[in-house]
CSV table of C-alpha atoms in Angstrom, one decimal:
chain,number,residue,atom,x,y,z
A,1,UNK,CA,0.0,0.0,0.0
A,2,UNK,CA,1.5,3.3,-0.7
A,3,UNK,CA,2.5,5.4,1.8
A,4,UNK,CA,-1.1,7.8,2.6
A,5,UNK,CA,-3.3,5.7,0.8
A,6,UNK,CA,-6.1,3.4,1.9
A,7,UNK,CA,-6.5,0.9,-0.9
A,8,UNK,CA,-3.9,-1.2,-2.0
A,9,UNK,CA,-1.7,-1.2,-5.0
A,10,UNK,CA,-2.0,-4.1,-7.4
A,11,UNK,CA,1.7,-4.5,-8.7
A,12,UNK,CA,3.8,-6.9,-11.1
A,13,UNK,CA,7.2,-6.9,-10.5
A,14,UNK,CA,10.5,-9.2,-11.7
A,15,UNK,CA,13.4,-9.2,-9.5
A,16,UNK,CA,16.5,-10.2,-10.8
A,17,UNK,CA,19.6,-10.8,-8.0
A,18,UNK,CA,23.1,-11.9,-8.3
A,19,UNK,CA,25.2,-13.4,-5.6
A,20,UNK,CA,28.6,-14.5,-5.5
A,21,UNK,CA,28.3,-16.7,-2.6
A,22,UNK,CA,26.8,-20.1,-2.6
A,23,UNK,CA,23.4,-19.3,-1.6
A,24,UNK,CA,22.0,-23.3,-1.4
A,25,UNK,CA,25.3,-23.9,0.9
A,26,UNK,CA,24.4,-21.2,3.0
A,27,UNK,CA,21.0,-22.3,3.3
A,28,UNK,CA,22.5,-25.4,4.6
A,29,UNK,CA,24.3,-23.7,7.4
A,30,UNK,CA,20.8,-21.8,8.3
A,31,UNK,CA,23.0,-18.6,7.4
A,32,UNK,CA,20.3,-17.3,4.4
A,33,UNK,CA,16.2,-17.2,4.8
A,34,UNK,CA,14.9,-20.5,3.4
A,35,UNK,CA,11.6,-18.5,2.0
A,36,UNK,CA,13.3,-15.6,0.8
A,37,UNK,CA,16.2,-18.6,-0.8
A,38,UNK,CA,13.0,-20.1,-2.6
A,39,UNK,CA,11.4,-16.5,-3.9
A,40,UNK,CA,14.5,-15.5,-5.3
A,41,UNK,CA,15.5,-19.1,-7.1
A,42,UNK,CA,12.9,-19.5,-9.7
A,43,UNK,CA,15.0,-19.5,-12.1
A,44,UNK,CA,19.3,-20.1,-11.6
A,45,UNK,CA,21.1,-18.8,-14.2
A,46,UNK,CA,25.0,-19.7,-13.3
A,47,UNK,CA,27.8,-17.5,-14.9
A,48,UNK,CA,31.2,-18.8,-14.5
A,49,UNK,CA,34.0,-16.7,-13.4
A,50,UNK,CA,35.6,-14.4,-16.2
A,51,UNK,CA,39.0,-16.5,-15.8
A,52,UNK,CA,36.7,-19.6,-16.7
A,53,UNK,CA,35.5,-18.6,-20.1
A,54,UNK,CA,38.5,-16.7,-21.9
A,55,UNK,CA,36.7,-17.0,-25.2
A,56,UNK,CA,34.5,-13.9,-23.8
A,57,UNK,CA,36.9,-11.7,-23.4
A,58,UNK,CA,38.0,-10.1,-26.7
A,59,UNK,CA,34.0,-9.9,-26.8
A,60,UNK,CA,33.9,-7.9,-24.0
A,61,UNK,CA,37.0,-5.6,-24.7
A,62,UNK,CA,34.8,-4.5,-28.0
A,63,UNK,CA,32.1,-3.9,-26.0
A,64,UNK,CA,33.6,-1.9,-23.8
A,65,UNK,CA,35.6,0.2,-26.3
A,66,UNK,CA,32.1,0.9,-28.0
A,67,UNK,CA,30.9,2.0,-24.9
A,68,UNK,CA,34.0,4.4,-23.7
A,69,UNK,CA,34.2,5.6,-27.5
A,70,UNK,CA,30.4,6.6,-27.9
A,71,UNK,CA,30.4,8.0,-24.6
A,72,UNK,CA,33.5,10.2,-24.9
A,73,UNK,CA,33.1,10.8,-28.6
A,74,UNK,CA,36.3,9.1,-29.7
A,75,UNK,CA,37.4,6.4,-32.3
A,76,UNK,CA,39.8,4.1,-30.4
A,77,UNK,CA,39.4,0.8,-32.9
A,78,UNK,CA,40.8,-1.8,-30.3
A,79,UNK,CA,43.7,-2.9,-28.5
A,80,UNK,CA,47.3,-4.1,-30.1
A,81,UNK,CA,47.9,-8.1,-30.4
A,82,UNK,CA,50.1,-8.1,-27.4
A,83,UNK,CA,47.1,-6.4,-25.4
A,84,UNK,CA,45.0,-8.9,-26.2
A,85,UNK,CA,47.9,-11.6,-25.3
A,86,UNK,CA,48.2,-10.2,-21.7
A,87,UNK,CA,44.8,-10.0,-21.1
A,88,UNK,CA,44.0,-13.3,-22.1
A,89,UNK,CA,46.5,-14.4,-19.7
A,90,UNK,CA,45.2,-12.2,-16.8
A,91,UNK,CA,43.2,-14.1,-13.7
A,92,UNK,CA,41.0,-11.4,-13.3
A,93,UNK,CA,40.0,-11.7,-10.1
A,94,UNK,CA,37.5,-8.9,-10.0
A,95,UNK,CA,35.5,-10.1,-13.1
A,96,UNK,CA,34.0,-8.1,-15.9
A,97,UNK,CA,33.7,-5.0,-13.7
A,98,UNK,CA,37.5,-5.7,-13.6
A,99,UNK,CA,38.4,-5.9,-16.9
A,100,UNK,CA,35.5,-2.9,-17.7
A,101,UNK,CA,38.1,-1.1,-15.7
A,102,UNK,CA,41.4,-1.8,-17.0
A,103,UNK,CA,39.7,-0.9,-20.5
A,104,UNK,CA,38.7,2.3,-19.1
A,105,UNK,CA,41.7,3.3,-17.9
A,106,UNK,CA,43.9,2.1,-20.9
A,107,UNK,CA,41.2,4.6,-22.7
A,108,UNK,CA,42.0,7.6,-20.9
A,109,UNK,CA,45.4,7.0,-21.5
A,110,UNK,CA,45.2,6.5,-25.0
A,111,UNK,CA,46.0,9.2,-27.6
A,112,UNK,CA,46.3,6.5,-30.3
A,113,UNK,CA,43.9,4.6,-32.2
A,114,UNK,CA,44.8,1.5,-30.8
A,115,UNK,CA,45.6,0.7,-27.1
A,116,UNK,CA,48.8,-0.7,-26.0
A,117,UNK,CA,51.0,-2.5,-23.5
A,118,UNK,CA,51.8,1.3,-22.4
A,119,UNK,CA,48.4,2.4,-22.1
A,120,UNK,CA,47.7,-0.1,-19.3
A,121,UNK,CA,48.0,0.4,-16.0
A,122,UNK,CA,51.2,-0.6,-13.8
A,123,UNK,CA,49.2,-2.7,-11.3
A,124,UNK,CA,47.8,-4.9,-13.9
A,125,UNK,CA,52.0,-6.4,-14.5
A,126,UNK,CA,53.0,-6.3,-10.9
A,127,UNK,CA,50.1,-9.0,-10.3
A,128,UNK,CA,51.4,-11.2,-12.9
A,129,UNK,CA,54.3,-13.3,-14.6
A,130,UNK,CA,55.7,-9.8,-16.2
A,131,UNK,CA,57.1,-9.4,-12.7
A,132,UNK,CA,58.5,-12.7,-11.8
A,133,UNK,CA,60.1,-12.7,-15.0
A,134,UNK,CA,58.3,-15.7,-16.5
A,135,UNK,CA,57.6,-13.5,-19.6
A,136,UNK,CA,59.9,-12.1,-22.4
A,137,UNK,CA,61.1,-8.9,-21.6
A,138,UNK,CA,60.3,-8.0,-24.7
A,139,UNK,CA,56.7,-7.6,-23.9
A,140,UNK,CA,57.1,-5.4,-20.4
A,141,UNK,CA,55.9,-2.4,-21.4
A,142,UNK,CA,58.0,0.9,-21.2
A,143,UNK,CA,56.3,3.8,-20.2
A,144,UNK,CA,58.2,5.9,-23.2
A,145,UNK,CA,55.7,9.0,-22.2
A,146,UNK,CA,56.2,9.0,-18.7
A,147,UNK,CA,60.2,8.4,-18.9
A,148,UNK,CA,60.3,11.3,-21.5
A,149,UNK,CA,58.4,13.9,-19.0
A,150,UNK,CA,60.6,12.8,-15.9
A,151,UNK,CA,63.7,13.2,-17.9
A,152,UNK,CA,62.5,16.4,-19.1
A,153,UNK,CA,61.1,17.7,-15.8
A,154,UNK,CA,65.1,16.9,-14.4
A,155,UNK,CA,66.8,18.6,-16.9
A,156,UNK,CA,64.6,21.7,-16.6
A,157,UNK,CA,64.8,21.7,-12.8
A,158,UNK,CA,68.7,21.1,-12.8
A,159,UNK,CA,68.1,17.4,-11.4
A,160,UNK,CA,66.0,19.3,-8.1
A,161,UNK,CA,63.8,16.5,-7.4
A,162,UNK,CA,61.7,18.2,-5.1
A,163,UNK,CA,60.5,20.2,-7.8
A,164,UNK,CA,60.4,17.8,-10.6
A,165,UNK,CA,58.0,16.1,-8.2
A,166,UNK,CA,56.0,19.0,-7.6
A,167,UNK,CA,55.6,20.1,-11.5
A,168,UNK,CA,54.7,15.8,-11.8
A,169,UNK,CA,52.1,16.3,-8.8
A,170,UNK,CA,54.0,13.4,-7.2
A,171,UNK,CA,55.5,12.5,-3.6
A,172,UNK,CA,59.2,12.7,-3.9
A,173,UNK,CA,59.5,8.9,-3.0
A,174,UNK,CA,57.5,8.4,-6.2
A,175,UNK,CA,59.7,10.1,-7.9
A,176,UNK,CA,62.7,8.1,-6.6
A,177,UNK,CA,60.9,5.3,-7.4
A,178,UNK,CA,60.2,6.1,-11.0
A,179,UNK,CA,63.7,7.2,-11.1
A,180,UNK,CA,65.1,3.8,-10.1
A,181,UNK,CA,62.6,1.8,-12.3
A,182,UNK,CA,63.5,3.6,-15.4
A,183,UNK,CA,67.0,3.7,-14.6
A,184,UNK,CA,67.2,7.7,-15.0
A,185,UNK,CA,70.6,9.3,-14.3
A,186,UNK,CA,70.6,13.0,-14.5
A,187,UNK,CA,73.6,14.5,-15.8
A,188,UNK,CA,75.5,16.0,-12.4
């Protein structure tokens, strides 16, 4: 009944839930409502894990370029063979709403037509074999970009760090950071 009124509402609803526990198992434990349990499971529709079903994911990275490219207005045609290798190889962990992300980001990076290795974000390699070194390094991406604008931020500073990291908008222990991982030497 609506709130104020004195006659009831006749309404026909659909509810559709997801849940990414096992409800039936916790059901068991007498941890989930057993009529609520039977409401919401008329009918189960199980959807594997992202990591499970690989074949969806170059799907999804079209879809999600479409989406980013019709709502920013740009033409970004897809992502570079090597893209596509890493993220084939990726866990994913946080599903589709992970990968939605990574595209997202790699799209705000991207000043190309196609996204590359560089365009994704650093994270995404220090949670896989690009770290431990079971990949080529050939395919590590370089951050050519990001190297350039230190390098050029040093020289225009005199090698002052504090305020190559201030003109970067960085913490000065990101900077040493990104100083060591690139190797960059400024000329004394």
């Amino acid at each position: 009944m609506p709130l104020g009124e004195t006659k009831a509402l006749k309404v026909d609803v659909r509810v559709l839930a997801a849940s990414n526990v096992d409800l039936k198992k916790l059901l068991s434990q007498s941890r989930f409502r057993e009529d609520l349990y039977y409401r919401l499971n008329v009918a189960k529709v199980s959807l594997p894990p992202l990591r499970e079903r690989k074949e969806d994911i170059p799907l999804l990275i079209d879809h999600f370029i479409e989406k980013f490219n019709l709502l920013k207005g740009r033409a970004i045609r897809g992502v570079t063979p090597d893209v596509l290798s890493f993220l084939m190889d990726y866990p994913f962990p946080g599903n589709i709403r992970e990968l939605e992300n990574v595209i997202q980001y790699a799209f705000i990076r991207c000043k190309a037509d196609l996204i590359g290795l560089e365009h994704l974000s650093e994270e995404l390699f220090e949670k896989t074999d690009f770290q431990k070194g079971l990949v080529s390094d050939s395919h590590i991406p370089h951050f050519p970009e990001e190297v350039e604008q230190i390098r050029s931020l040093l020289n225009r500073h005199g090698g002052n760090r504090i305020e190559t990291a201030k003109a970067l908008g960085i913490s000065r222990s990101t900077l040493w950071r990104k100083i060591k991982k690139y190797s960059l030497v400024h000329p004394v």
